[in-house]
mmCIF file of C-alpha atoms and ligand atoms in Angstrom:
data_model
loop_
_atom_site.group_PDB
_atom_site.id
_atom_site.type_symbol
_atom_site.label_atom_id
_atom_site.label_comp_id
_atom_site.label_asym_id
_atom_site.label_seq_id
_atom_site.Cartn_x
_atom_site.Cartn_y
_atom_site.Cartn_z
ATOM 1 C CA MET A 1288 0.070 0.006 0.207
ATOM 2 C CA LYS A 1289 0.980 3.588 -0.158
ATOM 3 C CA ALA A 1290 1.693 5.543 3.021
ATOM 4 C CA ILE A 1291 3.214 8.836 4.296
ATOM 5 C CA VAL A 1292 6.365 7.390 6.086
ATOM 6 C CA LEU A 1293 8.412 9.632 8.434
ATOM 7 C CA ARG A 1294 11.981 8.590 8.602
ATOM 8 C CA GLU A 1295 13.865 11.309 9.897
ATOM 9 C CA LEU A 1296 12.666 14.351 12.040
ATOM 10 C CA GLY A 1297 12.589 17.828 10.151
ATOM 11 C CA GLY A 1298 10.342 19.806 7.756
ATOM 12 C CA PRO A 1299 7.432 18.720 5.773
ATOM 13 C CA GLU A 1300 9.724 17.382 3.053
ATOM 14 C CA LYS A 1301 10.567 14.586 5.519
ATOM 15 C CA LEU A 1302 7.121 13.010 4.886
ATOM 16 C CA LEU A 1303 7.734 10.526 2.273
ATOM 17 C CA TYR A 1304 5.145 8.928 0.140
ATOM 18 C CA GLU A 1305 6.318 5.339 -0.120
ATOM 19 C CA ASP A 1306 5.223 1.678 -0.689
ATOM 20 C CA VAL A 1307 4.930 -0.243 2.394
ATOM 21 C CA PRO A 1308 3.665 -3.695 3.297
ATOM 22 C CA THR A 1309 -0.315 -3.664 3.729
ATOM 23 C CA PRO A 1310 -1.122 -4.580 7.365
ATOM 24 C CA THR A 1311 -3.118 -7.891 8.190
ATOM 25 C CA PRO A 1312 -5.403 -8.070 11.148
ATOM 26 C CA GLY A 1313 -4.366 -9.947 14.193
ATOM 27 C CA ALA A 1314 -6.725 -11.421 16.847
ATOM 28 C CA GLY A 1315 -9.183 -8.843 17.823
ATOM 29 C CA GLU A 1316 -8.179 -6.382 15.282
ATOM 30 C CA VAL A 1317 -9.670 -5.043 11.796
ATOM 31 C CA VAL A 1318 -8.008 -3.522 8.723
ATOM 32 C CA VAL A 1319 -9.651 -0.448 7.427
ATOM 33 C CA LYS A 1320 -9.313 0.668 4.011
ATOM 34 C CA LEU A 1321 -9.045 4.532 4.422
ATOM 35 C CA LYS A 1322 -11.161 6.866 2.383
ATOM 36 C CA ALA A 1323 -9.705 10.177 3.998
ATOM 37 C CA ALA A 1324 -7.607 10.921 7.126
ATOM 38 C CA ALA A 1325 -6.907 14.321 8.659
ATOM 39 C CA LEU A 1326 -4.055 16.264 10.317
ATOM 40 C CA ASN A 1327 -3.656 17.497 13.877
ATOM 41 C CA HIS A 1328 -1.082 19.569 15.553
ATOM 42 C CA ARG A 1329 0.305 16.538 17.091
ATOM 43 C CA ASP A 1330 1.556 15.467 13.702
ATOM 44 C CA HIS A 1331 3.575 18.403 13.422
ATOM 45 C CA TRP A 1332 4.898 18.269 17.034
ATOM 46 C CA ILE A 1333 5.961 14.707 16.263
ATOM 47 C CA ARG A 1334 7.429 15.486 12.908
ATOM 48 C CA VAL A 1335 9.740 18.283 14.410
ATOM 49 C CA GLY A 1336 10.860 16.205 17.265
ATOM 50 C CA GLN A 1337 8.744 17.968 20.031
ATOM 51 C CA TYR A 1338 6.707 15.005 21.366
ATOM 52 C CA ALA A 1339 7.422 12.404 23.949
ATOM 53 C CA GLY A 1340 8.373 8.735 22.885
ATOM 54 C CA ILE A 1341 9.290 9.609 19.243
ATOM 55 C CA LYS A 1342 10.133 6.187 17.250
ATOM 56 C CA LEU A 1343 11.051 6.393 13.772
ATOM 57 C CA PRO A 1344 10.130 5.300 11.054
ATOM 58 C CA ILE A 1345 6.357 5.861 11.770
ATOM 59 C CA ILE A 1346 3.210 6.568 9.800
ATOM 60 C CA LEU A 1347 1.601 9.502 11.339
ATOM 61 C CA GLY A 1348 -1.946 10.263 11.755
ATOM 62 C CA SER A 1349 -4.755 10.107 14.440
ATOM 63 C CA ASP A 1350 -7.767 10.746 12.380
ATOM 64 C CA GLY A 1351 -9.301 8.358 9.672
ATOM 65 C CA ALA A 1352 -12.630 7.207 8.162
ATOM 66 C CA GLY A 1353 -13.001 4.272 5.551
ATOM 67 C CA VAL A 1354 -14.398 0.610 5.257
ATOM 68 C CA VAL A 1355 -13.666 -2.309 7.352
ATOM 69 C CA ALA A 1356 -11.702 -4.557 4.622
ATOM 70 C CA SER A 1357 -10.895 -7.641 6.887
ATOM 71 C CA VAL A 1358 -11.205 -8.712 10.526
ATOM 72 C CA GLY A 1359 -9.016 -11.016 12.722
ATOM 73 C CA GLU A 1360 -9.540 -13.864 14.811
ATOM 74 C CA GLY A 1361 -12.387 -13.413 17.279
ATOM 75 C CA ILE A 1362 -14.115 -10.771 15.372
ATOM 76 C CA ASP A 1363 -17.495 -11.036 13.471
ATOM 77 C CA ASN A 1364 -16.946 -11.122 9.797
ATOM 78 C CA SER A 1365 -20.254 -9.097 9.413
ATOM 79 C CA LEU A 1366 -18.104 -5.963 10.325
ATOM 80 C CA VAL A 1367 -16.485 -6.127 6.847
ATOM 81 C CA GLY A 1368 -17.918 -3.562 4.639
ATOM 82 C CA GLN A 1369 -18.905 -1.338 7.530
ATOM 83 C CA GLU A 1370 -18.376 2.371 6.951
ATOM 84 C CA CYS A 1371 -16.482 3.565 9.976
ATOM 85 C CA VAL A 1372 -14.536 6.335 11.786
ATOM 86 C CA ILE A 1373 -11.685 5.393 13.859
ATOM 87 C CA ASN A 1374 -11.397 6.406 17.614
ATOM 88 C CA PRO A 1375 -7.833 7.278 18.181
ATOM 89 C CA SER A 1376 -7.714 6.632 21.775
ATOM 90 C CA LEU A 1377 -6.107 3.290 22.397
ATOM 91 C CA ASP A 1378 -6.404 1.317 25.679
ATOM 92 C CA TRP A 1379 -7.988 4.269 27.704
ATOM 93 C CA GLY A 1380 -8.592 1.951 30.570
ATOM 94 C CA ASN A 1381 -11.621 1.552 32.882
ATOM 95 C CA ASN A 1382 -11.170 5.107 34.621
ATOM 96 C CA GLU A 1383 -13.333 7.877 32.973
ATOM 97 C CA ALA A 1384 -11.485 10.306 35.193
ATOM 98 C CA ALA A 1385 -8.201 9.561 33.505
ATOM 99 C CA GLN A 1386 -6.638 7.332 30.864
ATOM 100 C CA GLY A 1387 -4.464 4.381 32.203
ATOM 101 C CA LYS A 1388 -0.750 3.599 31.921
ATOM 102 C CA ASN A 1389 -1.329 1.913 28.683
ATOM 103 C CA TYR A 1390 -2.914 4.579 26.858
ATOM 104 C CA ARG A 1391 -1.607 5.541 23.390
ATOM 105 C CA ILE A 1392 -2.998 7.851 20.886
ATOM 106 C CA LEU A 1393 -3.085 6.407 17.517
ATOM 107 C CA GLY A 1394 -0.050 7.634 15.083
ATOM 108 C CA LEU A 1395 2.686 7.092 17.611
ATOM 109 C CA PRO A 1396 3.757 4.521 18.618
ATOM 110 C CA ASP A 1397 1.390 2.682 16.609
ATOM 111 C CA ASP A 1398 1.303 3.421 12.949
ATOM 112 C CA GLY A 1399 -1.386 5.813 11.865
ATOM 113 C CA THR A 1400 -4.011 6.735 9.324
ATOM 114 C CA HIS A 1401 -1.746 8.782 6.549
ATOM 115 C CA ALA A 1402 -1.686 5.547 4.645
ATOM 116 C CA GLU A 1403 -4.342 3.513 2.369
ATOM 117 C CA TYR A 1404 -4.937 0.854 5.146
ATOM 118 C CA ILE A 1405 -4.664 0.716 8.895
ATOM 119 C CA LYS A 1406 -4.961 -1.945 11.396
ATOM 120 C CA ILE A 1407 -6.697 -1.099 14.639
ATOM 121 C CA PRO A 1408 -8.348 -2.929 17.535
ATOM 122 C CA ALA A 1409 -11.987 -3.590 16.436
ATOM 123 C CA GLU A 1410 -13.294 -1.755 19.593
ATOM 124 C CA ASN A 1411 -11.825 1.541 18.012
ATOM 125 C CA VAL A 1412 -14.039 1.381 14.866
ATOM 126 C CA CYS A 1413 -17.273 3.106 15.104
ATOM 127 C CA ALA A 1414 -20.069 3.592 12.761
ATOM 128 C CA LYS A 1415 -19.611 6.601 10.351
ATOM 129 C CA PRO A 1416 -22.341 9.217 10.812
ATOM 130 C CA ALA A 1417 -24.363 8.803 7.708
ATOM 131 C CA HIS A 1418 -24.783 12.439 6.983
ATOM 132 C CA LEU A 1419 -21.162 13.121 6.864
ATOM 133 C CA SER A 1420 -19.090 12.964 3.627
ATOM 134 C CA TRP A 1421 -15.759 10.911 3.885
ATOM 135 C CA HIS A 1422 -13.610 14.057 4.360
ATOM 136 C CA GLU A 1423 -16.055 15.411 7.197
ATOM 137 C CA ALA A 1424 -16.017 11.951 8.880
ATOM 138 C CA ALA A 1425 -12.198 11.928 8.800
ATOM 139 C CA ALA A 1426 -11.991 15.347 10.222
ATOM 140 C CA LEU A 1427 -13.990 14.260 13.365
ATOM 141 C CA PRO A 1428 -12.254 11.906 15.580
ATOM 142 C CA LEU A 1429 -9.206 13.519 17.608
ATOM 143 C CA ALA A 1430 -10.391 16.969 17.679
ATOM 144 C CA GLY A 1431 -14.006 16.110 18.150
ATOM 145 C CA LEU A 1432 -13.204 13.780 21.181
ATOM 146 C CA THR A 1433 -10.791 16.471 22.620
ATOM 147 C CA ALA A 1434 -13.361 19.297 22.321
ATOM 148 C CA TYR A 1435 -16.205 17.146 23.705
ATOM 149 C CA ARG A 1436 -14.122 16.199 26.892
ATOM 150 C CA ALA A 1437 -13.056 19.586 27.412
ATOM 151 C CA VAL A 1438 -16.440 21.452 26.725
ATOM 152 C CA ILE A 1439 -19.017 18.891 27.989
ATOM 153 C CA SER A 1440 -17.191 16.666 30.761
ATOM 154 C CA ARG A 1441 -14.437 18.958 32.136
ATOM 155 C CA ALA A 1442 -16.124 22.540 31.780
ATOM 156 C CA LYS A 1443 -19.425 21.285 31.964
ATOM 157 C CA VAL A 1444 -20.583 24.244 29.994
ATOM 158 C CA GLN A 1445 -24.366 25.237 30.616
ATOM 159 C CA SER A 1446 -26.861 26.727 28.445
ATOM 160 C CA GLY A 1447 -26.690 30.740 28.799
ATOM 161 C CA GLU A 1448 -23.316 30.788 29.969
ATOM 162 C CA LYS A 1449 -20.734 32.927 27.952
ATOM 163 C CA VAL A 1450 -17.559 30.775 26.727
ATOM 164 C CA LEU A 1451 -14.635 31.966 25.108
ATOM 165 C CA VAL A 1452 -12.904 29.591 22.580
ATOM 166 C CA THR A 1453 -9.340 30.933 21.820
ATOM 167 C CA GLY A 1454 -7.586 30.473 18.400
ATOM 168 C CA ILE A 1455 -10.535 29.549 16.518
ATOM 169 C CA GLY A 1456 -8.916 28.571 13.388
ATOM 170 C CA GLY A 1457 -7.756 25.502 14.977
ATOM 171 C CA GLY A 1458 -9.144 22.104 14.512
ATOM 172 C CA VAL A 1459 -10.197 21.290 17.960
ATOM 173 C CA ALA A 1460 -11.323 25.136 18.567
ATOM 174 C CA THR A 1461 -13.962 24.613 15.853
ATOM 175 C CA PHE A 1462 -15.409 21.715 17.683
ATOM 176 C CA ALA A 1463 -15.276 23.226 20.910
ATOM 177 C CA LEU A 1464 -17.390 26.283 19.198
ATOM 178 C CA GLN A 1465 -19.859 23.786 17.783
ATOM 179 C CA PHE A 1466 -20.414 21.974 21.073
ATOM 180 C CA ALA A 1467 -20.508 24.940 23.333
ATOM 181 C CA LEU A 1468 -23.060 26.142 20.922
ATOM 182 C CA ALA A 1469 -25.019 23.034 21.141
ATOM 183 C CA THR A 1470 -25.502 23.327 25.021
ATOM 184 C CA GLY A 1471 -27.097 26.533 24.513
ATOM 185 C CA ALA A 1472 -24.003 28.800 25.441
ATOM 186 C CA GLN A 1473 -23.145 32.145 23.737
ATOM 187 C CA VAL A 1474 -19.565 31.807 22.494
ATOM 188 C CA PHE A 1475 -17.105 34.338 21.900
ATOM 189 C CA VAL A 1476 -13.702 33.591 20.074
ATOM 190 C CA THR A 1477 -10.130 34.900 19.453
ATOM 191 C CA SER A 1478 -7.973 34.563 16.227
ATOM 192 C CA GLY A 1479 -5.149 36.083 14.668
ATOM 193 C CA SER A 1480 -7.078 36.672 11.563
ATOM 194 C CA ALA A 1481 -10.118 38.881 10.834
ATOM 195 C CA GLU A 1482 -11.377 36.384 8.168
ATOM 196 C CA LYS A 1483 -11.571 33.597 10.500
ATOM 197 C CA LEU A 1484 -13.389 35.894 13.255
ATOM 198 C CA ALA A 1485 -15.936 36.305 10.685
ATOM 199 C CA SER A 1486 -16.122 32.701 9.538
ATOM 200 C CA ALA A 1487 -16.635 31.871 13.357
ATOM 201 C CA GLN A 1488 -19.484 34.296 13.488
ATOM 202 C CA ALA A 1489 -20.972 32.614 10.501
ATOM 203 C CA LEU A 1490 -20.994 29.304 12.488
ATOM 204 C CA GLY A 1491 -22.842 31.072 15.382
ATOM 205 C CA ALA A 1492 -20.138 32.851 17.368
ATOM 206 C CA SER A 1493 -21.295 35.936 19.027
ATOM 207 C CA GLY A 1494 -18.300 38.019 18.550
ATOM 208 C CA GLY A 1495 -14.454 37.965 18.679
ATOM 209 C CA ALA A 1496 -11.135 39.852 19.153
ATOM 210 C CA ASN A 1497 -7.865 39.269 17.287
ATOM 211 C CA TYR A 1498 -5.262 38.369 19.599
ATOM 212 C CA LYS A 1499 -2.464 40.000 17.393
ATOM 213 C CA GLU A 1500 -4.077 43.472 17.997
ATOM 214 C CA ALA A 1501 -3.235 45.324 21.323
ATOM 215 C CA GLY A 1502 -6.237 45.533 23.826
ATOM 216 C CA TRP A 1503 -7.814 42.337 22.725
ATOM 217 C CA ASP A 1504 -8.486 41.340 26.280
ATOM 218 C CA LYS A 1505 -10.245 44.557 27.070
ATOM 219 C CA ALA A 1506 -12.168 43.986 23.983
ATOM 220 C CA LEU A 1507 -13.462 40.638 25.135
ATOM 221 C CA ILE A 1508 -14.239 41.956 28.706
ATOM 222 C CA GLU A 1509 -16.582 44.491 26.885
ATOM 223 C CA LEU A 1510 -18.049 42.010 24.437
ATOM 224 C CA THR A 1511 -18.962 39.476 27.226
ATOM 225 C CA GLY A 1512 -20.211 42.257 29.562
ATOM 226 C CA GLY A 1513 -17.600 41.658 32.250
ATOM 227 C CA GLY A 1514 -15.590 38.640 31.193
ATOM 228 C CA PRO A 1515 -16.539 34.930 30.120
ATOM 229 C CA ASP A 1516 -17.829 32.362 32.527
ATOM 230 C CA VAL A 1517 -15.660 29.629 30.855
ATOM 231 C CA VAL A 1518 -12.470 29.778 28.547
ATOM 232 C CA ILE A 1519 -11.630 26.969 26.291
ATOM 233 C CA ASP A 1520 -7.797 27.298 25.413
ATOM 234 C CA SER A 1521 -5.283 25.320 23.484
ATOM 235 C CA ALA A 1522 -2.820 28.060 22.580
ATOM 236 C CA GLY A 1523 -1.069 28.339 26.114
ATOM 237 C CA GLY A 1524 1.355 31.076 26.485
ATOM 238 C CA GLU A 1525 -0.023 34.460 26.709
ATOM 239 C CA SER A 1526 -3.447 33.212 25.546
ATOM 240 C CA LEU A 1527 -3.980 31.151 28.760
ATOM 241 C CA GLU A 1528 -2.192 33.988 30.954
ATOM 242 C CA THR A 1529 -4.901 36.347 29.512
ATOM 243 C CA ALA A 1530 -7.843 33.918 30.343
ATOM 244 C CA VAL A 1531 -6.709 33.939 33.989
ATOM 245 C CA LYS A 1532 -7.089 37.779 33.615
ATOM 246 C CA ILE A 1533 -10.328 38.304 31.996
ATOM 247 C CA VAL A 1534 -12.521 35.298 33.021
ATOM 248 C CA LYS A 1535 -14.918 36.264 35.590
ATOM 249 C CA PRO A 1536 -14.467 35.340 39.320
ATOM 250 C CA ALA A 1537 -15.227 31.750 40.157
ATOM 251 C CA GLY A 1538 -14.945 30.930 36.159
ATOM 252 C CA ARG A 1539 -13.724 27.718 34.743
ATOM 253 C CA ILE A 1540 -10.653 27.546 32.417
ATOM 254 C CA VAL A 1541 -10.049 24.262 30.571
ATOM 255 C CA PHE A 1542 -6.794 23.888 28.616
ATOM 256 C CA PHE A 1543 -5.230 20.871 26.667
ATOM 257 C CA GLY A 1544 -2.575 22.533 24.321
ATOM 258 C CA ALA A 1545 0.535 24.758 24.535
ATOM 259 C CA THR A 1546 0.513 25.797 20.749
ATOM 260 C CA ASN A 1547 2.265 28.870 22.138
ATOM 261 C CA GLY A 1548 4.620 27.433 24.579
ATOM 262 C CA LEU A 1549 4.311 27.582 28.353
ATOM 263 C CA ALA A 1550 2.800 30.598 30.382
ATOM 264 C CA PRO A 1551 6.017 32.017 32.481
ATOM 265 C CA ASN A 1552 3.689 34.912 33.406
ATOM 266 C CA LEU A 1553 0.558 33.060 34.727
ATOM 267 C CA ASP A 1554 -0.599 35.013 37.546
ATOM 268 C CA LEU A 1555 -1.120 32.498 40.436
ATOM 269 C CA ARG A 1556 -2.390 35.091 42.737
ATOM 270 C CA ARG A 1557 -5.271 36.025 40.370
ATOM 271 C CA ILE A 1558 -5.919 32.378 40.044
ATOM 272 C CA PHE A 1559 -6.761 31.761 43.832
ATOM 273 C CA PHE A 1560 -8.065 35.453 44.599
ATOM 274 C CA LYS A 1561 -10.648 34.948 41.884
ATOM 275 C CA GLN A 1562 -11.635 31.586 43.144
ATOM 276 C CA LEU A 1563 -10.932 30.096 39.652
ATOM 277 C CA ASN A 1564 -11.247 26.459 38.669
ATOM 278 C CA VAL A 1565 -8.645 25.595 35.941
ATOM 279 C CA PHE A 1566 -8.837 21.994 34.357
ATOM 280 C CA GLY A 1567 -6.349 19.933 32.294
ATOM 281 C CA SER A 1568 -7.927 17.851 29.690
ATOM 282 C CA THR A 1569 -6.396 15.357 27.308
ATOM 283 C CA MET A 1570 -8.153 13.091 24.386
ATOM 284 C CA GLY A 1571 -11.233 11.280 25.774
ATOM 285 C CA SER A 1572 -12.784 7.959 26.936
ATOM 286 C CA PRO A 1573 -14.562 5.584 24.524
ATOM 287 C CA CYS A 1574 -17.667 6.395 26.389
ATOM 288 C CA GLU A 1575 -16.948 10.122 25.443
ATOM 289 C CA PHE A 1576 -16.197 9.227 21.949
ATOM 290 C CA ASP A 1577 -19.536 7.395 21.495
ATOM 291 C CA ALA A 1578 -21.449 10.515 23.147
ATOM 292 C CA MET A 1579 -19.754 12.628 20.871
ATOM 293 C CA LEU A 1580 -20.739 10.594 17.938
ATOM 294 C CA LYS A 1581 -24.442 10.530 19.149
ATOM 295 C CA LEU A 1582 -24.352 14.346 19.780
ATOM 296 C CA TYR A 1583 -23.236 14.542 15.937
ATOM 297 C CA ASN A 1584 -25.939 12.199 14.816
ATOM 298 C CA ASP A 1585 -28.798 13.855 16.976
ATOM 299 C CA LYS A 1586 -27.985 17.273 16.018
ATOM 300 C CA GLN A 1587 -26.813 16.418 12.313
ATOM 301 C CA LEU A 1588 -23.860 18.523 13.130
ATOM 302 C CA LYS A 1589 -20.911 18.980 10.501
ATOM 303 C CA PRO A 1590 -17.238 19.671 11.155
ATOM 304 C CA ALA A 1591 -15.442 22.706 9.638
ATOM 305 C CA VAL A 1592 -13.332 21.153 6.805
ATOM 306 C CA ASP A 1593 -10.657 23.652 5.663
ATOM 307 C CA GLN A 1594 -9.076 21.973 2.719
ATOM 308 C CA ALA A 1595 -8.294 18.470 1.499
ATOM 309 C CA PHE A 1596 -4.923 17.407 -0.089
ATOM 310 C CA PRO A 1597 -4.169 14.176 -1.952
ATOM 311 C CA LEU A 1598 -2.388 11.735 0.505
ATOM 312 C CA ALA A 1599 0.799 12.107 -1.454
ATOM 313 C CA GLU A 1600 0.722 15.763 -0.748
ATOM 314 C CA ALA A 1601 0.774 15.555 2.951
ATOM 315 C CA GLY A 1602 3.853 17.787 3.183
ATOM 316 C CA ALA A 1603 1.736 20.525 1.612
ATOM 317 C CA ALA A 1604 -0.916 19.975 4.324
ATOM 318 C CA HIS A 1605 1.739 20.062 7.001
ATOM 319 C CA GLN A 1606 3.045 23.283 5.468
ATOM 320 C CA ARG A 1607 -0.444 24.824 5.825
ATOM 321 C CA MET A 1608 -0.999 23.888 9.572
ATOM 322 C CA MET A 1609 2.504 25.333 10.208
ATOM 323 C CA GLU A 1610 1.367 28.692 8.788
ATOM 324 C CA ALA A 1611 -2.009 28.582 10.703
ATOM 325 C CA GLY A 1612 -3.614 29.112 7.441
ATOM 326 C CA GLN A 1613 -6.594 26.759 8.215
ATOM 327 C CA PHE A 1614 -10.095 27.259 9.587
ATOM 328 C CA GLY A 1615 -10.979 23.916 10.778
ATOM 329 C CA LYS A 1616 -9.491 20.625 9.841
ATOM 330 C CA ILE A 1617 -7.115 19.963 7.283
ATOM 331 C CA VAL A 1618 -7.974 16.482 5.212
ATOM 332 C CA LEU A 1619 -6.013 13.890 3.288
ATOM 333 C CA ASP A 1620 -7.931 12.549 0.546
ATOM 334 C CA ILE A 1621 -7.201 8.854 0.081
ATOM 335 C CA GLY A 1622 -9.559 8.286 -2.932
HETATM 336 N N1 NAP B 1485 -4.134 17.360 25.082
HETATM 337 C C1 NAP B 1485 -4.809 16.798 23.953
HETATM 338 O O1 NAP B 1485 -5.507 15.784 23.964
HETATM 339 C C2 NAP B 1485 -4.779 17.505 22.617
HETATM 340 C C3 NAP B 1485 -5.569 17.187 21.805
HETATM 341 C C4 NAP B 1485 -5.579 17.933 20.561
HETATM 342 C C5 NAP B 1485 -4.932 18.926 20.330
HETATM 343 N N2 NAP B 1485 -4.180 19.327 21.367
HETATM 344 C C6 NAP B 1485 -3.071 20.660 21.259
HETATM 345 O O2 NAP B 1485 -4.072 21.854 21.207
HETATM 346 C C7 NAP B 1485 -3.449 22.733 20.175
HETATM 347 C C8 NAP B 1485 -4.401 22.838 19.019
HETATM 348 O O3 NAP B 1485 -4.274 21.488 18.382
HETATM 349 P P1 NAP B 1485 -5.027 21.687 16.814
HETATM 350 O O4 NAP B 1485 -4.744 20.160 16.235
HETATM 351 O O5 NAP B 1485 -6.301 22.097 17.094
HETATM 352 O O6 NAP B 1485 -4.131 22.730 16.068
HETATM 353 P P2 NAP B 1485 -4.319 23.534 14.970
HETATM 354 O O7 NAP B 1485 -5.475 22.884 14.015
HETATM 355 O O8 NAP B 1485 -2.985 23.546 14.302
HETATM 356 O O9 NAP B 1485 -4.643 25.142 15.403
HETATM 357 C C9 NAP B 1485 -3.845 25.772 15.884
HETATM 358 C C10 NAP B 1485 -4.438 27.332 16.195
HETATM 359 O O10 NAP B 1485 -3.827 27.905 17.189
HETATM 360 C C11 NAP B 1485 -4.116 29.165 17.269
HETATM 361 N N3 NAP B 1485 -3.227 30.115 17.698
HETATM 362 C C12 NAP B 1485 -1.882 30.412 17.403
HETATM 363 N N4 NAP B 1485 -1.281 31.315 18.246
HETATM 364 C C13 NAP B 1485 -2.355 31.769 18.987
HETATM 365 C C14 NAP B 1485 -2.290 32.395 20.077
HETATM 366 N N5 NAP B 1485 -1.567 33.430 20.434
HETATM 367 N N6 NAP B 1485 -3.504 32.800 20.734
HETATM 368 C C15 NAP B 1485 -4.764 32.197 20.307
HETATM 369 N N7 NAP B 1485 -4.528 31.161 19.352
HETATM 370 C C16 NAP B 1485 -3.207 30.906 18.967
HETATM 371 C C17 NAP B 1485 -4.458 29.585 15.706
HETATM 372 O O11 NAP B 1485 -5.669 30.073 15.714
HETATM 373 P P3 NAP B 1485 -5.984 31.273 14.772
HETATM 374 O O12 NAP B 1485 -5.584 30.422 13.175
HETATM 375 O O13 NAP B 1485 -7.631 31.546 14.610
HETATM 376 O O14 NAP B 1485 -5.290 32.415 14.803
HETATM 377 C C18 NAP B 1485 -4.188 28.137 14.876
HETATM 378 O O15 NAP B 1485 -5.032 27.875 14.036
HETATM 379 C C19 NAP B 1485 -2.010 22.016 19.893
HETATM 380 O O16 NAP B 1485 -1.120 22.508 20.713
HETATM 381 C C20 NAP B 1485 -2.162 20.559 20.204
HETATM 382 O O17 NAP B 1485 -1.167 19.801 20.347
HETATM 383 C C21 NAP B 1485 -3.848 18.542 22.449
#
């Protein structure tokens, strides 16, 4: 089969379109013929060597959708032909509160979805929402799951609350906007681009501010009438530091990323004086993946898909992510 193989760390040119052996399913596993995959910032971090536990060579990719092509021992043959999305949370364990010690995210150390076929535990394939195209279905798994846990399980966003989602062009951020709106919250956003602020408003955001412009923190306090009740942040750095400043007293901040690095100026005194609740969050459990798919089906939601690249052009797709050119998910078409 064809796959994108990373043999050396470095720029997007290190992503090689190669022939590799097609996987065969072991006991309890299935092989899925992928129709589409998607990118996450994680793929970028791994490629540049800024991720724990890197092993090379590796086929990257946590997101995928396709058709079950074959099943291993112990798996019902009736699964063959099922249209599916892949849950990239491997071996979460039995505790909803946190993943266990065997937990892995698909796409390192296990080979991922940027390939024509993937071998995966049968428990990680779920029925594809029928209303989604292959590109939309492939956009959903990792970012949808992360946003679901952050917004629904951790922040427990309630109808009528004011929620700020930072860096709205990001893949996870667009899902966070969608899920917060689905709860009946009023959502505000930040972005480094006026165009993306407008796109977010077209999706239902009530307003936003450009984090590249001075005074964006004050603008958000004004827009939200005194600060948001909840902030969902994946940018880290100044974005998280500002969240602590502008969120209402007793507000909640959920964060799951550090795109901009650590937050050396995080004001600890403000956190305790304002009685803030600060939650870390990572990925999500199988129950949360099922609940996220149910929400998608019940409300007939559709992900924001930015652009699709042919699998062979994965390097160009990474380049777009590096430049933060996207609004929503960057997809790989596998035909
Ligand atoms: N812990 C987990 O389970 C988990 C899961 C998924 C992702 N993550 C992490 O979450 C982050 C986002 O992932 P992703 O895949 O959604 O990334 P992505 O699609 O590449 O989005 C990154 C976005 O970050 C925004 N950004 C950059 N600088 C910013 C700043 N100073 N303030 C606010 N926003 C800023 C940009 O938004 P604009 O384009 O609007 O300016 C950009 O589009 C990454 O760090 C990733 O590693 C963690």
